[in-house]
């Protein structure tokens, strides 16, 4: 952000930088992209700039909104802008039931030509999917992937195994929560929906390559190298930490967040600077 406006120049550079680093796809207007704070016109502009800057790398567009009507409009905007897939979280003000969430995905999958990623993020939406609901939604035509948060139990392998057992073979399972990405990919997740890759794409690429190739020791070492950042993610949340990280590394000119969100306080910023030194990071 640049004050109250989206910094489209910074966005262009971020997207192009990640594409040049060899990421498999680009997630735009996800939670780290602050989609819920942007107007429809701002979202459209963001997608148009991102698709242009992506150099052909597929763009996954977040379309979450409170009303199904608005979700469908955003899905249409995403397709018109050239997005390759849709990322949908069940955003709400009134708490949603399982039937309402299923109906949302049923409607979007039926009315959009783009594949849909089911986004489970109970920390922001307040809604937790059961394995049974994931299974029912995954059977809908057009559902391509499920993005899950770190398991509350901490048992990644069993969580992934149970979930995949109820899904069609073509439905991939992806992990968010960067600190657990290596373990999750080694345990059978197909995708890493990464926060850190937007700022440190080369390090994320290395971690993912090791994990997906089954090189456990190398993957866990690559993750451990970033533990000072993971620790801050767990303490402050990834959004505020990665915003400060991007600014401190000079990747963006400003880490301003849309009000009422505020960045890290002085203590938090000092800890980010310490983590950069400890990890030996540079842009």
Tab-separated table of C-alpha atoms in Angstrom:
chain	number	residue	atom	x	y	z
A	1	UNK	CA	0.000	0.000	0.000
A	2	UNK	CA	0.964	3.627	-0.559
A	3	UNK	CA	-1.110	5.464	1.997
A	4	UNK	CA	-4.706	4.545	1.177
A	5	UNK	CA	-3.922	3.448	-2.392
A	6	UNK	CA	-2.531	0.205	-3.754
A	7	UNK	CA	1.087	0.651	-4.844
A	8	UNK	CA	0.762	-0.931	-8.274
A	9	UNK	CA	4.401	-0.259	-9.167
A	10	UNK	CA	5.603	-2.151	-6.103
A	11	UNK	CA	3.151	-4.942	-6.884
A	12	UNK	CA	4.477	-5.204	-10.436
A	13	UNK	CA	8.033	-5.565	-9.165
A	14	UNK	CA	7.089	-8.115	-6.477
A	15	UNK	CA	5.222	-10.318	-8.937
A	16	UNK	CA	7.873	-10.105	-11.641
A	17	UNK	CA	10.615	-10.844	-9.107
A	18	UNK	CA	8.872	-13.995	-7.888
A	19	UNK	CA	8.122	-15.130	-11.443
A	20	UNK	CA	11.757	-14.714	-12.436
A	21	UNK	CA	12.788	-16.810	-9.425
A	22	UNK	CA	10.918	-19.805	-10.834
A	23	UNK	CA	7.843	-20.119	-8.652
A	24	UNK	CA	5.207	-22.536	-9.958
A	25	UNK	CA	2.305	-20.109	-9.531
A	26	UNK	CA	1.523	-16.741	-8.012
A	27	UNK	CA	-1.112	-16.263	-5.331
A	28	UNK	CA	-2.617	-12.779	-5.611
A	29	UNK	CA	-5.267	-11.257	-3.321
A	30	UNK	CA	-4.803	-13.851	-0.617
A	31	UNK	CA	-4.699	-13.017	3.071
A	32	UNK	CA	-1.207	-11.529	2.824
A	33	UNK	CA	-2.557	-9.558	-0.131
A	34	UNK	CA	-5.201	-7.961	2.111
A	35	UNK	CA	-8.011	-8.821	-0.289
A	36	UNK	CA	-10.733	-8.205	2.289
A	37	UNK	CA	-9.698	-4.545	2.595
A	38	UNK	CA	-9.818	-3.720	-1.122
A	39	UNK	CA	-12.692	-2.554	-3.288
A	40	UNK	CA	-13.798	-4.421	-6.381
A	41	UNK	CA	-12.032	-1.904	-8.630
A	42	UNK	CA	-8.813	-2.197	-6.596
A	43	UNK	CA	-8.929	-5.975	-6.812
A	44	UNK	CA	-9.418	-5.790	-10.573
A	45	UNK	CA	-6.436	-3.443	-10.943
A	46	UNK	CA	-4.261	-5.695	-8.796
A	47	UNK	CA	-5.076	-8.732	-10.922
A	48	UNK	CA	-4.509	-6.937	-14.203
A	49	UNK	CA	-1.082	-5.739	-13.072
A	50	UNK	CA	-0.170	-9.138	-11.598
A	51	UNK	CA	-1.128	-11.124	-14.702
A	52	UNK	CA	0.838	-8.724	-16.903
A	53	UNK	CA	3.899	-8.935	-14.622
A	54	UNK	CA	3.747	-12.711	-14.196
A	55	UNK	CA	5.484	-13.535	-17.486
A	56	UNK	CA	3.107	-16.425	-18.090
A	57	UNK	CA	3.322	-17.922	-14.589
A	58	UNK	CA	-0.234	-18.947	-13.600
A	59	UNK	CA	-1.991	-16.513	-11.264
A	60	UNK	CA	-4.283	-17.764	-8.492
A	61	UNK	CA	-6.785	-15.017	-7.623
A	62	UNK	CA	-8.477	-14.607	-4.251
A	63	UNK	CA	-12.209	-13.929	-4.596
A	64	UNK	CA	-13.479	-14.143	-1.011
A	65	UNK	CA	-16.393	-11.861	-0.057
A	66	UNK	CA	-19.332	-11.918	2.351
A	67	UNK	CA	-22.071	-12.294	-0.294
A	68	UNK	CA	-22.196	-15.008	-2.948
A	69	UNK	CA	-23.288	-12.359	-5.462
A	70	UNK	CA	-20.032	-10.487	-4.901
A	71	UNK	CA	-17.935	-13.647	-5.009
A	72	UNK	CA	-19.369	-14.421	-8.451
A	73	UNK	CA	-18.632	-10.896	-9.691
A	74	UNK	CA	-15.055	-11.177	-8.431
A	75	UNK	CA	-14.695	-14.579	-10.109
A	76	UNK	CA	-15.783	-13.026	-13.384
A	77	UNK	CA	-13.324	-10.159	-12.933
A	78	UNK	CA	-10.528	-12.647	-12.219
A	79	UNK	CA	-11.244	-14.629	-15.356
A	80	UNK	CA	-11.433	-11.459	-17.453
A	81	UNK	CA	-8.074	-10.335	-16.071
A	82	UNK	CA	-6.442	-13.598	-17.112
A	83	UNK	CA	-6.230	-15.475	-13.820
A	84	UNK	CA	-5.764	-19.242	-14.086
A	85	UNK	CA	-7.560	-20.308	-10.900
A	86	UNK	CA	-9.626	-18.984	-8.000
A	87	UNK	CA	-8.885	-19.032	-4.259
A	88	UNK	CA	-12.064	-18.960	-2.178
A	89	UNK	CA	-12.402	-18.668	1.582
A	90	UNK	CA	-15.876	-18.762	3.193
A	91	UNK	CA	-15.859	-15.160	4.389
A	92	UNK	CA	-18.760	-14.187	6.645
A	93	UNK	CA	-20.147	-11.856	9.278
A	94	UNK	CA	-22.838	-14.249	10.493
A	95	UNK	CA	-21.329	-17.635	11.296
A	96	UNK	CA	-21.841	-20.050	8.409
A	97	UNK	CA	-23.154	-23.604	8.602
A	98	UNK	CA	-21.651	-26.532	6.718
A	99	UNK	CA	-24.605	-26.483	4.325
A	100	UNK	CA	-24.078	-22.790	3.591
A	101	UNK	CA	-20.380	-23.259	2.912
A	102	UNK	CA	-21.083	-26.232	0.656
A	103	UNK	CA	-23.668	-24.138	-1.208
A	104	UNK	CA	-21.151	-21.347	-1.730
A	105	UNK	CA	-18.613	-23.642	-3.357
A	106	UNK	CA	-21.309	-25.461	-5.317
A	107	UNK	CA	-22.517	-22.176	-6.809
A	108	UNK	CA	-19.072	-20.817	-7.650
A	109	UNK	CA	-17.828	-24.081	-9.139
A	110	UNK	CA	-20.943	-24.344	-11.295
A	111	UNK	CA	-20.799	-20.768	-12.578
A	112	UNK	CA	-17.070	-20.285	-13.168
A	113	UNK	CA	-14.906	-21.888	-15.828
A	114	UNK	CA	-11.798	-21.590	-13.644
A	115	UNK	CA	-10.625	-24.253	-11.177
A	116	UNK	CA	-11.312	-23.411	-7.534
A	117	UNK	CA	-9.023	-23.776	-4.517
A	118	UNK	CA	-10.851	-24.273	-1.210
A	119	UNK	CA	-9.234	-21.982	1.336
A	120	UNK	CA	-9.538	-23.073	4.957
A	121	UNK	CA	-8.381	-20.246	7.213
A	122	UNK	CA	-10.256	-20.417	10.526
A	123	UNK	CA	-8.067	-17.718	12.019
A	124	UNK	CA	-9.660	-15.110	9.749
A	125	UNK	CA	-13.014	-16.624	8.766
A	126	UNK	CA	-13.949	-18.330	12.028
A	127	UNK	CA	-14.991	-21.411	10.058
A	128	UNK	CA	-13.331	-24.822	10.398
A	129	UNK	CA	-13.914	-27.471	7.755
A	130	UNK	CA	-14.481	-31.067	8.773
A	131	UNK	CA	-12.806	-33.786	6.728
A	132	UNK	CA	-16.290	-34.860	5.633
A	133	UNK	CA	-17.130	-31.380	4.331
A	134	UNK	CA	-13.826	-31.171	2.471
A	135	UNK	CA	-14.631	-34.523	0.901
A	136	UNK	CA	-18.096	-33.430	-0.242
A	137	UNK	CA	-16.861	-30.131	-1.672
A	138	UNK	CA	-13.960	-31.845	-3.457
A	139	UNK	CA	-16.408	-34.016	-5.368
A	140	UNK	CA	-17.868	-30.931	-7.062
A	141	UNK	CA	-16.692	-30.424	-10.652
A	142	UNK	CA	-14.107	-27.664	-10.786
A	143	UNK	CA	-12.656	-28.057	-7.290
A	144	UNK	CA	-8.920	-28.466	-7.846
A	145	UNK	CA	-7.198	-28.120	-4.499
A	146	UNK	CA	-7.635	-27.643	-0.763
A	147	UNK	CA	-5.489	-25.220	1.195
A	148	UNK	CA	-5.276	-26.242	4.860
A	149	UNK	CA	-3.814	-24.479	7.908
A	150	UNK	CA	-1.283	-26.076	10.258
A	151	UNK	CA	-3.101	-28.829	12.187
A	152	UNK	CA	-4.089	-27.849	15.714
A	153	UNK	CA	-2.777	-31.201	16.927
A	154	UNK	CA	0.607	-30.643	15.315
A	155	UNK	CA	0.397	-34.095	13.716
A	156	UNK	CA	0.821	-33.132	10.074
A	157	UNK	CA	1.302	-36.605	8.617
A	158	UNK	CA	-1.874	-38.109	10.042
A	159	UNK	CA	-3.924	-35.004	9.208
A	160	UNK	CA	-2.805	-35.057	5.582
A	161	UNK	CA	-3.298	-38.809	5.319
A	162	UNK	CA	-6.849	-38.692	6.687
A	163	UNK	CA	-7.802	-35.775	4.468
A	164	UNK	CA	-6.393	-37.240	1.258
A	165	UNK	CA	-8.148	-40.549	1.900
A	166	UNK	CA	-11.503	-38.832	1.372
A	167	UNK	CA	-10.583	-36.791	-1.690
A	168	UNK	CA	-10.672	-37.579	-5.419
A	169	UNK	CA	-7.232	-38.466	-6.752
A	170	UNK	CA	-7.046	-35.273	-8.816
A	171	UNK	CA	-7.639	-32.959	-5.845
A	172	UNK	CA	-4.373	-31.660	-4.452
A	173	UNK	CA	-3.768	-30.746	-0.819
A	174	UNK	CA	-1.704	-27.677	0.002
A	175	UNK	CA	-0.335	-26.340	3.255
A	176	UNK	CA	-0.198	-22.827	4.619
A	177	UNK	CA	1.757	-21.910	7.738
A	178	UNK	CA	5.271	-21.590	6.366
A	179	UNK	CA	7.054	-22.957	9.435
A	180	UNK	CA	5.453	-26.347	8.862
A	181	UNK	CA	5.741	-26.413	5.059
A	182	UNK	CA	8.738	-28.729	4.799
A	183	UNK	CA	7.191	-31.301	7.119
A	184	UNK	CA	3.840	-31.099	5.333
A	185	UNK	CA	5.316	-31.525	1.851
A	186	UNK	CA	7.341	-34.489	3.065
A	187	UNK	CA	4.139	-35.936	4.584
A	188	UNK	CA	2.260	-35.899	1.293
A	189	UNK	CA	1.015	-32.356	0.664
A	190	UNK	CA	1.267	-31.528	-3.024
A	191	UNK	CA	1.447	-27.753	-2.750
A	192	UNK	CA	2.904	-25.089	-0.494
A	193	UNK	CA	0.733	-21.961	-0.429
A	194	UNK	CA	3.572	-19.805	0.823
A	195	UNK	CA	3.744	-16.373	2.409
A	196	UNK	CA	7.526	-16.021	2.476
A	197	UNK	CA	7.921	-16.839	-1.228
A	198	UNK	CA	6.541	-13.414	-2.076
A	199	UNK	CA	9.645	-11.844	-0.553
A	200	UNK	CA	12.186	-14.707	-0.532
A	201	UNK	CA	11.236	-16.786	-3.585
A	202	UNK	CA	14.652	-18.418	-4.050
A	203	UNK	CA	14.755	-19.736	-0.485
A	204	UNK	CA	11.180	-21.004	-0.776
A	205	UNK	CA	11.948	-22.668	-4.109
A	206	UNK	CA	14.923	-24.483	-2.563
A	207	UNK	CA	12.879	-25.720	0.410
A	208	UNK	CA	10.029	-26.934	-1.788
A	209	UNK	CA	12.317	-28.678	-4.263
A	210	UNK	CA	14.054	-30.632	-1.509
A	211	UNK	CA	10.786	-31.608	0.185
A	212	UNK	CA	8.934	-32.627	-2.978
A	213	UNK	CA	11.934	-34.743	-4.008
A	214	UNK	CA	11.887	-36.499	-0.629
A	215	UNK	CA	15.209	-35.069	0.539
A	216	UNK	CA	14.124	-34.843	4.165
A	217	UNK	CA	17.371	-33.711	5.752
A	218	UNK	CA	17.949	-30.971	3.180
A	219	UNK	CA	14.333	-29.782	3.349
A	220	UNK	CA	14.289	-29.602	7.132
A	221	UNK	CA	17.640	-27.807	7.112
A	222	UNK	CA	16.310	-25.229	4.622
A	223	UNK	CA	13.342	-24.652	6.927
A	224	UNK	CA	15.533	-24.459	10.026
A	225	UNK	CA	17.630	-21.786	8.319
A	226	UNK	CA	14.533	-19.564	8.384
A	227	UNK	CA	13.409	-20.433	11.916
A	228	UNK	CA	14.050	-16.895	13.242
A	229	UNK	CA	11.388	-15.702	10.791
A	230	UNK	CA	9.054	-18.620	11.515
A	231	UNK	CA	9.258	-17.767	15.215
A	232	UNK	CA	8.145	-14.211	14.450
A	233	UNK	CA	5.337	-15.506	12.216
A	234	UNK	CA	4.017	-17.561	15.122
A	235	UNK	CA	4.299	-14.624	17.514
A	236	UNK	CA	3.019	-11.703	15.438
A	237	UNK	CA	1.284	-13.349	12.487
A	238	UNK	CA	2.843	-13.640	9.055
A	239	UNK	CA	1.232	-10.544	7.503
A	240	UNK	CA	2.866	-7.930	9.699
A	241	UNK	CA	6.214	-9.721	9.772
A	242	UNK	CA	6.469	-10.208	6.031
A	243	UNK	CA	5.434	-6.581	5.435
A	244	UNK	CA	8.296	-5.402	7.638
A	245	UNK	CA	10.664	-7.917	6.051
A	246	UNK	CA	9.862	-6.708	2.537
A	247	UNK	CA	10.533	-3.113	3.509
A	248	UNK	CA	13.714	-3.855	5.453
A	249	UNK	CA	15.128	-5.830	2.510
A	250	UNK	CA	14.261	-3.017	0.119
A	251	UNK	CA	11.859	-5.168	-1.889
A	252	UNK	CA	9.079	-2.570	-1.463
A	253	UNK	CA	9.416	1.136	-0.617
A	254	UNK	CA	6.841	0.997	2.181
A	255	UNK	CA	5.145	-1.701	4.223
A	256	UNK	CA	2.031	0.379	4.898
A	257	UNK	CA	-1.013	-1.778	5.620
A	258	UNK	CA	-4.622	-0.715	4.962
A	259	UNK	CA	-6.076	0.987	8.020
A	260	UNK	CA	-7.111	0.046	10.605
A	261	UNK	CA	-4.304	-2.528	10.294
A	262	UNK	CA	-0.979	-1.349	11.629
A	263	UNK	CA	2.490	-2.735	11.170
A	264	UNK	CA	4.796	-4.025	13.867
A	265	UNK	CA	5.784	-1.773	16.733
A	266	UNK	CA	9.400	-0.760	17.326
A	267	UNK	CA	10.152	-3.907	19.299
A	268	UNK	CA	8.763	-6.102	16.543
A	269	UNK	CA	10.661	-4.234	13.837
A	270	UNK	CA	13.889	-4.684	15.783
A	271	UNK	CA	13.210	-8.409	15.997
A	272	UNK	CA	12.702	-8.565	12.233
A	273	UNK	CA	16.027	-6.769	11.722
A	274	UNK	CA	17.660	-9.271	14.098
A	275	UNK	CA	16.136	-12.193	12.163
A	276	UNK	CA	17.444	-10.805	8.886
A	277	UNK	CA	20.957	-10.694	10.320
A	278	UNK	CA	20.654	-14.122	11.945
A	279	UNK	CA	19.431	-15.710	8.703
A	280	UNK	CA	21.996	-13.846	6.604
A	281	UNK	CA	19.273	-12.566	4.287
A	282	UNK	CA	19.495	-10.123	1.438
A	283	UNK	CA	16.986	-9.197	-1.249
